[in-house]
Short mmCIF file of C-alpha atoms in Angstrom, two decimals:
data_model
loop_
_atom_site.label_atom_id
_atom_site.label_comp_id
_atom_site.label_asym_id
_atom_site.label_seq_id
_atom_site.Cartn_x
_atom_site.Cartn_y
_atom_site.Cartn_z
CA MET J 1 -53.61 14.42 115.46
CA ALA J 2 -51.69 11.72 117.52
CA THR J 3 -52.79 8.13 117.01
CA GLN J 4 -53.17 6.01 120.06
CA TYR J 5 -50.65 3.15 120.29
CA VAL J 6 -52.44 -0.22 119.83
CA ILE J 7 -51.16 -2.97 122.09
CA THR J 8 -51.09 -6.37 120.19
CA GLY J 9 -50.14 -9.91 121.35
CA ALA J 10 -51.85 -13.31 121.87
CA THR J 11 -49.60 -14.52 124.59
CA ALA J 12 -48.18 -12.82 127.78
CA LYS J 13 -44.72 -12.56 126.11
CA GLY J 14 -46.12 -11.09 122.96
CA ILE J 15 -48.22 -8.52 124.85
CA ALA J 16 -45.21 -7.56 127.06
CA SER J 17 -43.05 -7.22 123.79
CA SER J 18 -45.64 -5.14 122.09
CA VAL J 19 -45.54 -2.68 125.08
CA GLU J 20 -41.92 -2.56 125.29
CA ARG J 21 -41.83 -1.85 121.61
CA GLY J 22 -44.15 1.06 121.99
CA VAL J 23 -42.11 2.56 124.92
CA SER J 24 -38.83 2.07 123.09
CA GLU J 25 -40.04 3.82 120.08
CA GLY J 26 -41.67 6.66 121.91
CA ALA J 27 -45.33 5.86 121.24
CA LEU J 28 -45.82 5.24 124.86
CA GLY J 29 -44.23 7.85 126.89
CA PRO J 30 -43.53 8.14 130.67
CA GLY J 31 -46.72 8.41 132.65
CA ALA J 32 -48.72 6.82 129.64
CA ALA J 33 -51.51 4.67 131.07
CA LEU J 34 -51.91 1.12 129.89
CA PRO J 35 -55.47 -0.33 129.49
CA PRO J 36 -57.08 -2.12 132.53
CA VAL J 37 -56.28 -5.83 132.63
CA ARG J 38 -59.79 -6.98 131.81
CA ARG J 39 -60.39 -4.40 128.96
CA LEU J 40 -57.30 -5.30 127.08
CA ALA J 41 -57.93 -8.96 127.65
CA ASP J 42 -61.38 -8.36 125.98
CA GLU J 43 -59.70 -6.45 123.03
CA LEU J 44 -57.07 -9.07 122.36
CA GLY J 45 -59.25 -12.15 122.97
CA VAL J 46 -57.08 -13.49 125.73
CA SER J 47 -57.66 -14.29 129.52
CA PRO J 48 -57.29 -11.53 132.10
CA GLY J 49 -54.42 -13.82 133.48
CA THR J 50 -52.42 -13.52 130.22
CA VAL J 51 -52.54 -9.79 130.36
CA ALA J 52 -51.90 -9.75 134.15
CA THR J 53 -48.89 -11.97 133.68
CA ALA J 54 -47.63 -9.63 130.69
CA TYR J 55 -47.90 -6.49 133.06
CA GLN J 56 -46.20 -8.41 135.91
CA GLU J 57 -43.13 -9.16 133.65
CA LEU J 58 -43.12 -5.37 132.47
CA ARG J 59 -43.10 -4.32 136.09
CA ARG J 60 -40.46 -6.79 137.02
CA ARG J 61 -38.13 -5.31 134.29
CA GLY J 62 -38.81 -1.67 135.43
CA ILE J 63 -40.80 -0.71 132.16
CA VAL J 64 -44.09 0.08 133.97
CA VAL J 65 -45.22 0.72 137.49
CA THR J 66 -48.67 0.29 139.25
CA ARG J 67 -50.25 3.13 141.15
CA GLY J 68 -53.14 1.44 142.82
CA ARG J 69 -56.26 2.86 141.60
CA GLY J 70 -54.29 4.89 139.21
CA GLY J 71 -53.79 1.80 137.22
CA THR J 72 -50.71 0.71 135.40
CA VAL J 73 -48.53 3.35 133.66
CA VAL J 74 -45.21 3.66 131.92
CA ALA J 75 -42.43 4.36 134.37
CA ALA J 76 -40.92 7.78 134.57
CA ALA J 77 -37.68 6.29 133.38
CA PRO J 78 -38.38 3.03 131.69
CA ALA J 79 -35.70 0.59 131.37
CA VAL J 80 -35.74 0.63 127.72
CA ALA J 81 -34.58 3.05 124.93
CA SER J 82 -32.40 6.08 125.42
CA ARG J 83 -33.34 8.50 128.33
CA ARG J 84 -30.84 11.42 127.56
CA PRO J 85 -31.71 14.61 129.44
CA PRO J 86 -33.56 17.29 127.40
CA LYS J 87 -31.45 19.58 125.23
CA VAL J 88 -30.59 22.95 126.56
CA PRO J 89 -32.49 25.37 124.55
CA ALA J 90 -30.23 27.79 122.58
CA GLY J 91 -28.95 30.97 124.25
CA LEU J 92 -29.57 29.74 127.81
CA ARG J 93 -27.01 29.39 130.56
CA ASP J 94 -26.84 25.52 131.46
CA LEU J 95 -26.98 25.09 135.24
CA ALA J 96 -29.07 21.77 135.19
CA GLY J 97 -26.28 19.25 134.15
CA GLY J 98 -24.43 18.43 137.43
CA HIS J 99 -21.09 18.57 135.74
CA PRO J 100 -17.81 19.95 136.84
CA ASP J 101 -16.21 23.00 135.36
CA PRO J 102 -13.88 21.82 132.55
CA GLU J 103 -11.54 24.54 133.57
CA TRP J 104 -10.71 22.61 136.79
CA LEU J 105 -10.12 19.27 135.22
CA PRO J 106 -6.63 17.99 134.42
CA ARG J 107 -5.54 17.31 130.75
CA LEU J 108 -5.88 13.60 130.04
CA VAL J 109 -2.89 11.84 128.48
CA PRO J 110 -3.23 8.08 128.10
CA PRO J 111 -0.01 6.41 129.42
CA SER J 112 2.46 5.00 127.01
CA GLN J 113 4.01 2.31 129.39
CA LEU J 114 1.72 -0.49 128.31
CA SER J 115 3.27 -2.66 125.60
CA PRO J 116 1.17 -4.44 123.02
CA GLY J 117 0.34 -8.04 123.31
CA ALA J 118 -1.65 -10.35 125.46
CA ARG J 119 -1.60 -9.91 129.34
CA SER J 120 -3.38 -11.98 131.93
CA HIS J 121 -5.76 -9.40 133.00
CA ARG J 122 -8.01 -11.78 134.66
CA GLY J 123 -5.25 -13.08 136.74
CA THR J 124 -4.09 -9.60 137.77
CA PRO J 125 -7.14 -7.39 137.38
CA ARG J 126 -6.02 -4.56 139.50
CA LEU J 127 -2.62 -2.79 139.16
CA ALA J 128 -0.93 -3.16 142.60
CA ARG J 129 0.32 0.42 142.66
CA LEU J 130 -3.25 1.74 142.06
CA GLU J 131 -4.41 -0.57 144.77
CA GLU J 132 -1.97 1.05 147.25
CA ALA J 133 -2.81 4.58 146.06
CA VAL J 134 -6.38 3.79 146.73
CA ARG J 135 -5.57 2.59 150.35
CA ASP J 136 -3.56 5.77 150.90
CA TRP J 137 -6.54 7.75 149.43
CA LEU J 138 -9.40 6.14 151.58
CA GLY J 139 -7.40 5.12 154.92
CA PRO J 140 -6.91 8.67 156.20
CA ASP J 141 -10.76 9.31 156.08
CA GLY J 142 -11.20 6.26 158.40
CA VAL J 143 -12.48 3.87 155.77
CA PRO J 144 -11.21 0.22 156.20
CA THR J 145 -8.90 -0.68 153.39
CA GLU J 146 -8.21 -4.33 153.79
CA HIS J 147 -10.50 -5.28 150.89
CA VAL J 148 -10.63 -2.98 147.84
CA THR J 149 -11.78 -3.51 144.29
CA PHE J 150 -12.33 -1.37 140.96
CA ALA J 151 -15.38 -0.93 138.84
CA HIS J 152 -16.37 0.98 135.75
CA GLY J 153 -18.03 3.83 137.74
CA ALA J 154 -20.27 4.01 140.79
CA LEU J 155 -23.45 3.13 138.92
CA ASP J 156 -21.71 -0.03 137.37
CA LEU J 157 -20.46 -1.23 140.92
CA ILE J 158 -23.92 -0.38 142.47
CA GLY J 159 -25.82 -2.02 139.96
CA ARG J 160 -23.60 -5.18 139.98
CA LEU J 161 -23.91 -5.55 143.64
CA LEU J 162 -27.75 -5.05 143.78
CA SER J 163 -28.15 -7.56 141.09
CA VAL J 164 -26.08 -10.10 143.14
CA GLU J 165 -27.43 -9.40 146.47
CA LEU J 166 -31.15 -8.87 145.74
CA ARG J 167 -34.05 -10.29 143.73
CA PRO J 168 -36.73 -8.61 141.71
CA GLY J 169 -39.32 -7.18 144.01
CA ASP J 170 -36.88 -6.66 146.95
CA ALA J 171 -36.80 -3.14 148.51
CA VAL J 172 -33.93 -0.78 148.60
CA ALA J 173 -33.85 2.39 150.95
CA MET J 174 -32.99 5.40 148.63
CA GLU J 175 -32.37 9.16 149.52
CA ASP J 176 -35.24 11.39 148.79
CA PRO J 177 -34.63 13.60 147.08
CA GLY J 178 -31.73 11.49 145.60
CA TYR J 179 -29.53 10.97 142.43
CA HIS J 180 -32.07 10.36 139.61
CA HIS J 181 -29.81 7.92 137.70
CA LEU J 182 -29.61 5.69 140.85
CA LEU J 183 -33.35 5.86 141.28
CA ASP J 184 -33.74 4.92 137.56
CA LEU J 185 -31.17 1.93 138.13
CA VAL J 186 -33.02 0.58 141.08
CA THR J 187 -36.40 0.53 139.11
CA ALA J 188 -34.62 -1.04 136.18
CA LEU J 189 -33.26 -3.90 138.13
CA GLY J 190 -36.97 -4.67 139.11
CA LEU J 191 -36.38 -3.61 142.63
CA ARG J 192 -38.71 -1.51 144.82
CA THR J 193 -37.60 1.86 146.21
CA VAL J 194 -38.37 2.93 149.65
CA PRO J 195 -37.92 6.63 150.10
CA VAL J 196 -35.62 7.94 152.98
CA ALA J 197 -35.83 11.66 153.75
CA VAL J 198 -32.71 13.79 153.83
CA ASP J 199 -31.74 17.05 155.37
CA ASP J 200 -28.60 19.22 155.67
CA GLN J 201 -26.82 16.46 157.48
CA GLY J 202 -27.87 13.70 154.93
CA VAL J 203 -30.12 10.67 155.56
CA ARG J 204 -32.32 11.25 158.60
CA PRO J 205 -32.15 8.48 161.38
CA GLU J 206 -35.90 8.14 161.89
CA ALA J 207 -36.53 7.70 158.20
CA LEU J 208 -33.82 5.04 157.97
CA HIS J 209 -35.34 3.35 160.72
CA ASP J 210 -38.85 3.31 159.15
CA ALA J 211 -37.16 1.91 155.89
CA LEU J 212 -35.57 -0.98 157.62
CA GLY J 213 -39.01 -1.64 159.45
CA ALA J 214 -40.29 -1.95 156.00
CA GLY J 215 -38.00 -4.75 155.08
CA VAL J 216 -35.41 -3.12 152.78
CA ARG J 217 -32.42 -5.35 152.00
CA ALA J 218 -30.03 -2.56 150.89
CA VAL J 219 -29.35 1.14 151.65
CA VAL J 220 -27.94 3.38 149.19
CA CYS J 221 -26.80 6.84 150.53
CA SER J 222 -24.16 9.72 150.07
CA PRO J 223 -22.06 10.75 153.04
CA ARG J 224 -21.31 14.14 151.51
CA ALA J 225 -22.17 16.26 148.52
CA GLN J 226 -25.38 14.58 148.41
CA ASN J 227 -27.14 15.07 145.12
CA PRO J 228 -29.21 16.96 144.84
CA TYR J 229 -29.74 18.17 148.41
CA GLY J 230 -26.03 19.04 149.05
CA GLY J 231 -26.03 17.58 152.60
CA CYS J 232 -23.20 15.78 154.30
CA PHE J 233 -23.00 13.47 157.32
CA SER J 234 -21.76 15.17 160.62
CA ALA J 235 -20.02 12.90 163.18
CA GLN J 236 -23.10 12.76 165.16
CA ARG J 237 -25.32 11.91 162.35
CA ARG J 238 -23.00 9.19 161.18
CA ASP J 239 -22.99 7.71 164.66
CA ALA J 240 -26.83 7.86 164.87
CA LEU J 241 -27.11 6.07 161.60
CA VAL J 242 -24.75 3.38 162.48
CA GLU J 243 -26.77 2.80 165.62
CA VAL J 244 -29.94 2.25 163.54
CA LEU J 245 -28.19 0.10 160.92
CA GLU J 246 -26.68 -2.23 163.79
CA GLN J 247 -30.20 -3.49 164.23
CA GLU J 248 -30.25 -5.02 160.82
CA PRO J 249 -26.64 -6.54 160.23
CA ASP J 250 -27.65 -8.40 157.13
CA VAL J 251 -28.69 -5.24 155.13
CA LEU J 252 -26.03 -4.18 152.75
CA VAL J 253 -25.03 -0.48 153.05
CA VAL J 254 -23.72 1.15 149.94
CA GLU J 255 -22.01 4.61 150.59
CA ASN J 256 -21.53 6.63 147.35
CA ASP J 257 -18.87 9.20 147.90
CA HIS J 258 -19.07 10.53 144.35
CA ALA J 259 -17.52 14.07 144.79
CA SER J 260 -15.03 13.04 147.33
CA ALA J 261 -12.01 15.29 146.65
CA VAL J 262 -14.12 18.37 145.62
CA ALA J 263 -17.10 17.79 148.18
CA ASP J 264 -15.69 20.48 150.44
CA ALA J 265 -16.58 18.64 153.57
CA PRO J 266 -15.04 16.05 155.73
CA LEU J 267 -15.87 12.41 155.42
CA HIS J 268 -17.63 10.70 158.23
CA SER J 269 -18.09 7.32 156.88
CA LEU J 270 -20.58 4.73 157.91
CA ALA J 271 -17.83 2.15 156.84
CA ALA J 272 -15.81 3.24 160.01
CA GLY J 273 -18.62 2.14 162.29
CA GLY J 274 -18.00 -1.51 162.25
CA LEU J 275 -20.96 -2.56 160.00
CA ALA J 276 -21.19 -6.29 158.90
CA ARG J 277 -22.10 -5.59 155.24
CA TRP J 278 -20.94 -2.40 153.61
CA VAL J 279 -19.22 -0.86 150.56
CA HIS J 280 -17.66 2.50 150.30
CA VAL J 281 -17.24 3.76 146.51
CA ARG J 282 -15.44 6.65 145.22
CA THR J 283 -15.35 7.92 141.54
CA VAL J 284 -13.04 10.48 139.88
CA SER J 285 -15.31 11.83 137.17
CA LYS J 286 -15.99 15.01 139.17
CA PHE J 287 -12.41 16.02 139.51
CA LEU J 288 -10.17 14.08 137.12
CA GLY J 289 -12.48 13.81 134.11
CA THR J 290 -15.98 12.69 133.10
CA ASP J 291 -14.64 10.28 130.60
CA LEU J 292 -12.64 8.32 133.36
CA ARG J 293 -15.37 5.71 134.01
CA TRP J 294 -13.44 4.29 136.92
CA ALA J 295 -14.39 3.60 140.66
CA ALA J 296 -12.54 2.43 143.68
CA ALA J 297 -14.35 0.50 146.44
CA ALA J 298 -13.58 -0.71 149.81
CA CYS J 299 -15.88 -3.38 151.36
CA ASP J 300 -16.37 -6.31 153.65
CA PRO J 301 -14.91 -9.62 152.44
CA THR J 302 -18.34 -11.09 151.54
CA THR J 303 -19.29 -8.06 149.36
CA LEU J 304 -15.83 -8.18 147.65
CA ALA J 305 -16.16 -11.84 146.65
CA ARG J 306 -19.76 -11.44 145.26
CA HIS J 307 -18.78 -8.29 143.36
CA ASP J 308 -15.62 -9.61 142.00
CA GLY J 309 -17.06 -12.90 141.11
CA ARG J 310 -19.72 -11.28 139.05
CA LEU J 311 -17.29 -8.84 137.42
CA LEU J 312 -15.16 -11.94 136.56
CA LEU J 313 -18.05 -13.42 134.52
CA THR J 314 -18.86 -10.15 132.69
CA SER J 315 -16.37 -7.66 131.70
CA GLY J 316 -13.68 -9.48 133.65
CA TRP J 317 -11.56 -6.59 134.70
CA VAL J 318 -11.23 -2.71 134.46
CA SER J 319 -8.95 -1.74 131.57
CA HIS J 320 -5.34 -1.59 132.65
CA LEU J 321 -4.96 1.55 130.34
CA LEU J 322 -7.75 3.38 132.17
CA GLN J 323 -6.11 2.22 135.54
CA GLU J 324 -2.65 3.66 134.37
CA THR J 325 -4.29 6.80 133.62
CA VAL J 326 -6.02 7.22 136.88
CA TYR J 327 -2.94 6.29 138.76
CA GLY J 328 -0.76 8.86 136.78
CA LEU J 329 -3.19 11.54 137.74
CA LEU J 330 -3.67 10.62 141.53
CA ALA J 331 0.10 10.62 141.88
CA ASP J 332 0.83 13.76 140.06
CA ALA J 333 1.43 16.89 142.32
CA GLY J 334 0.27 19.39 139.71
CA THR J 335 -3.06 17.44 139.38
CA ARG J 336 -3.54 17.32 143.32
CA ALA J 337 -2.87 21.03 143.36
CA LEU J 338 -5.56 21.67 140.63
CA VAL J 339 -8.17 19.64 142.37
CA ALA J 340 -7.47 21.54 145.55
CA ARG J 341 -8.08 24.80 143.76
CA ALA J 342 -11.28 23.23 142.20
CA GLU J 343 -12.61 22.45 145.61
CA GLU J 344 -12.17 25.94 146.74
CA ALA J 345 -13.70 27.32 143.56
CA TYR J 346 -16.85 25.14 144.05
CA ALA J 347 -17.14 26.10 147.52
CA ALA J 348 -17.14 29.75 146.84
CA ARG J 349 -19.66 29.48 143.99
CA ARG J 350 -22.05 27.27 146.08
CA SER J 351 -21.84 29.66 149.08
CA ALA J 352 -22.24 32.77 147.04
CA LEU J 353 -25.67 31.47 145.45
CA VAL J 354 -26.87 30.33 148.93
CA ARG J 355 -25.98 33.69 150.24
CA GLU J 356 -27.52 35.71 147.55
CA LEU J 357 -30.63 33.72 147.47
CA GLY J 358 -30.96 33.96 151.27
CA ALA J 359 -30.65 37.82 151.04
CA ARG J 360 -33.75 37.92 148.89
CA GLY J 361 -35.54 35.67 151.12
CA VAL J 362 -35.21 32.55 149.18
CA GLY J 363 -34.28 29.40 151.22
CA ALA J 364 -31.83 27.02 149.91
CA HIS J 365 -29.85 23.73 150.80
CA ALA J 366 -26.33 23.27 150.11
CA VAL J 367 -23.60 22.65 152.49
CA SER J 368 -21.21 20.53 150.33
CA GLY J 369 -20.67 19.61 146.71
CA MET J 370 -21.57 21.58 143.56
CA ASN J 371 -25.41 21.57 143.52
CA VAL J 372 -27.86 23.80 145.37
CA TRP J 373 -31.47 22.48 146.06
CA VAL J 374 -34.23 25.21 146.21
CA PRO J 375 -37.72 24.20 147.58
CA VAL J 376 -40.48 25.73 145.42
CA ARG J 377 -44.15 25.29 145.09
CA ASP J 378 -44.33 24.69 141.43
CA GLU J 379 -41.35 23.33 139.59
CA SER J 380 -42.73 23.95 136.08
CA ASP J 381 -43.42 27.55 136.79
CA VAL J 382 -39.95 28.10 138.24
CA VAL J 383 -38.07 26.26 135.39
CA ASN J 384 -40.02 28.00 132.69
CA GLY J 385 -39.74 31.38 134.59
CA LEU J 386 -36.04 31.08 134.82
CA ARG J 387 -35.89 30.03 131.20
CA SER J 388 -37.38 33.43 130.18
CA TYR J 389 -34.45 35.08 132.09
CA GLY J 390 -31.90 33.06 130.20
CA TRP J 391 -31.25 30.25 132.91
CA TRP J 392 -31.73 26.68 132.40
CA VAL J 393 -32.12 24.64 135.72
CA ALA J 394 -33.27 21.03 136.52
CA ALA J 395 -36.77 20.34 137.73
CA GLY J 396 -36.75 18.36 140.95
CA SER J 397 -39.27 15.75 139.86
CA ARG J 398 -36.36 13.71 138.34
CA PHE J 399 -34.86 13.29 141.79
CA ARG J 400 -37.99 12.97 144.17
CA LEU J 401 -39.94 9.90 145.36
CA ALA J 402 -42.13 11.32 147.98
CA SER J 403 -40.46 14.48 149.04
CA ALA J 404 -41.61 18.16 148.40
CA PRO J 405 -40.93 19.99 145.08
CA GLY J 406 -37.76 21.81 144.41
CA VAL J 407 -35.21 22.66 141.71
CA ARG J 408 -31.55 21.74 141.41
CA ILE J 409 -28.93 24.42 140.40
CA THR J 410 -25.44 23.13 139.46
CA VAL J 411 -23.05 25.90 140.42
CA ALA J 412 -19.83 24.29 139.08
CA GLU J 413 -19.56 27.09 136.33
CA LEU J 414 -21.61 29.93 138.13
CA GLU J 415 -18.94 32.43 139.17
CA PRO J 416 -19.84 34.42 142.32
CA VAL J 417 -20.32 37.48 140.21
CA ASP J 418 -23.25 35.92 138.43
CA ALA J 419 -24.84 34.67 141.73
CA ALA J 420 -26.48 38.01 142.49
CA ARG J 421 -28.13 38.25 138.98
CA LEU J 422 -29.34 34.62 139.29
CA ALA J 423 -30.71 34.95 142.77
CA SER J 424 -32.54 38.36 141.61
CA ASP J 425 -34.11 36.61 138.72
CA PHE J 426 -35.11 33.61 140.96
CA ALA J 427 -36.80 35.95 143.45
CA ALA J 428 -38.61 37.69 140.44
CA VAL J 429 -39.86 34.31 139.12
CA LEU J 430 -41.14 33.29 142.56
CA GLY J 431 -42.91 36.64 142.87
CA GLU J 432 -44.56 36.15 139.63
CA SER J 433 -45.62 32.63 140.57
CA GLU J 434 -47.14 33.78 143.85
CA ALA J 435 -49.18 36.48 142.04
CA THR J 436 -50.29 33.80 139.54
CA TYR J 437 -51.62 31.76 142.52
CA GLY J 438 -52.99 34.67 144.33
CA GLY J 439 -50.28 34.90 147.11
#
């Protein structure tokens, strides 16, 4: 029989530490309710104000959230402990991870050009030839490239910028459904998420307008291969979004082009719209290798100064060894050809599943990238149902704020020949679910 975790402490700091310890050790899991302020105060013999201060600190640090009359509960992804995804059960085909197909990734060979000894990395944090390669990469897509910088991946860059630009309690407009690690990151920084609905063309202008009206100080969005919905900006949608954003020039717009070379969609960047505060970030993990924790970013001069100033005070620079590896791959003709074939393969696999699902009356969303979003009524029923057929997919709850339920299927390793079987099994599971609910 499970024993209820007992919160201890005589001060706000002590109470907060006790709750944090319970969360990090797993005794207080996501969604676990904390005692009401007055009740816990009586149990501990402290004032209600002391408990309220402890809860406020825990909320600020992204460990708990308050749900109005629902009370204070442990956050879905608390900013302590390890939150690895659940292990794929033995014998199941994994379509939940969101990872690229290893077959389409180049072989990583660290460069040997770097000699041993000390170098002034802080004085020259970016390799000049990689900077030029980045400009050649971004420029043809209409992204202004006067100011570029590097980071240890998109999450690293976005987290650094939000921590510099915003303060705990500030609001950030986030895609809904959206990338779960970004949603977790915003919460962990003590910021508030304001959901912005998406469709097959990405962020919806009216939803963004409402978020700006709610006072958000930053917007985080994906111009293509939106994860998990698979949408991408059309030229018309990009223009409509720029028109909305021009009304709030002080809002920082973060554009996360995470799939870029394998998105199978043209880029219609918000950065090309003349915004005052913006950053366009690209990573290479989806097409060069998941171990290459590197990102390139183009941005306005104020954003560049703030990002690089904070970078200088922390890690200082991105490893030159990593930069040399990325440059060697970007400059290699064989690698570019491999990436082009990967883009074609992912497009074929994505289209095959959407087509097969549609043929069985199952609607799905995916016009770019390597994920397919399928709206469902009950996520658990579908995930568990597909498990019985040998498939493992991601429940949509990890990606949602206020949007309707769904499941995400990663098609990177799903050959078109297997799409028909998965679609048939999916339709069967939906049929069984409908029968359970009485149609």
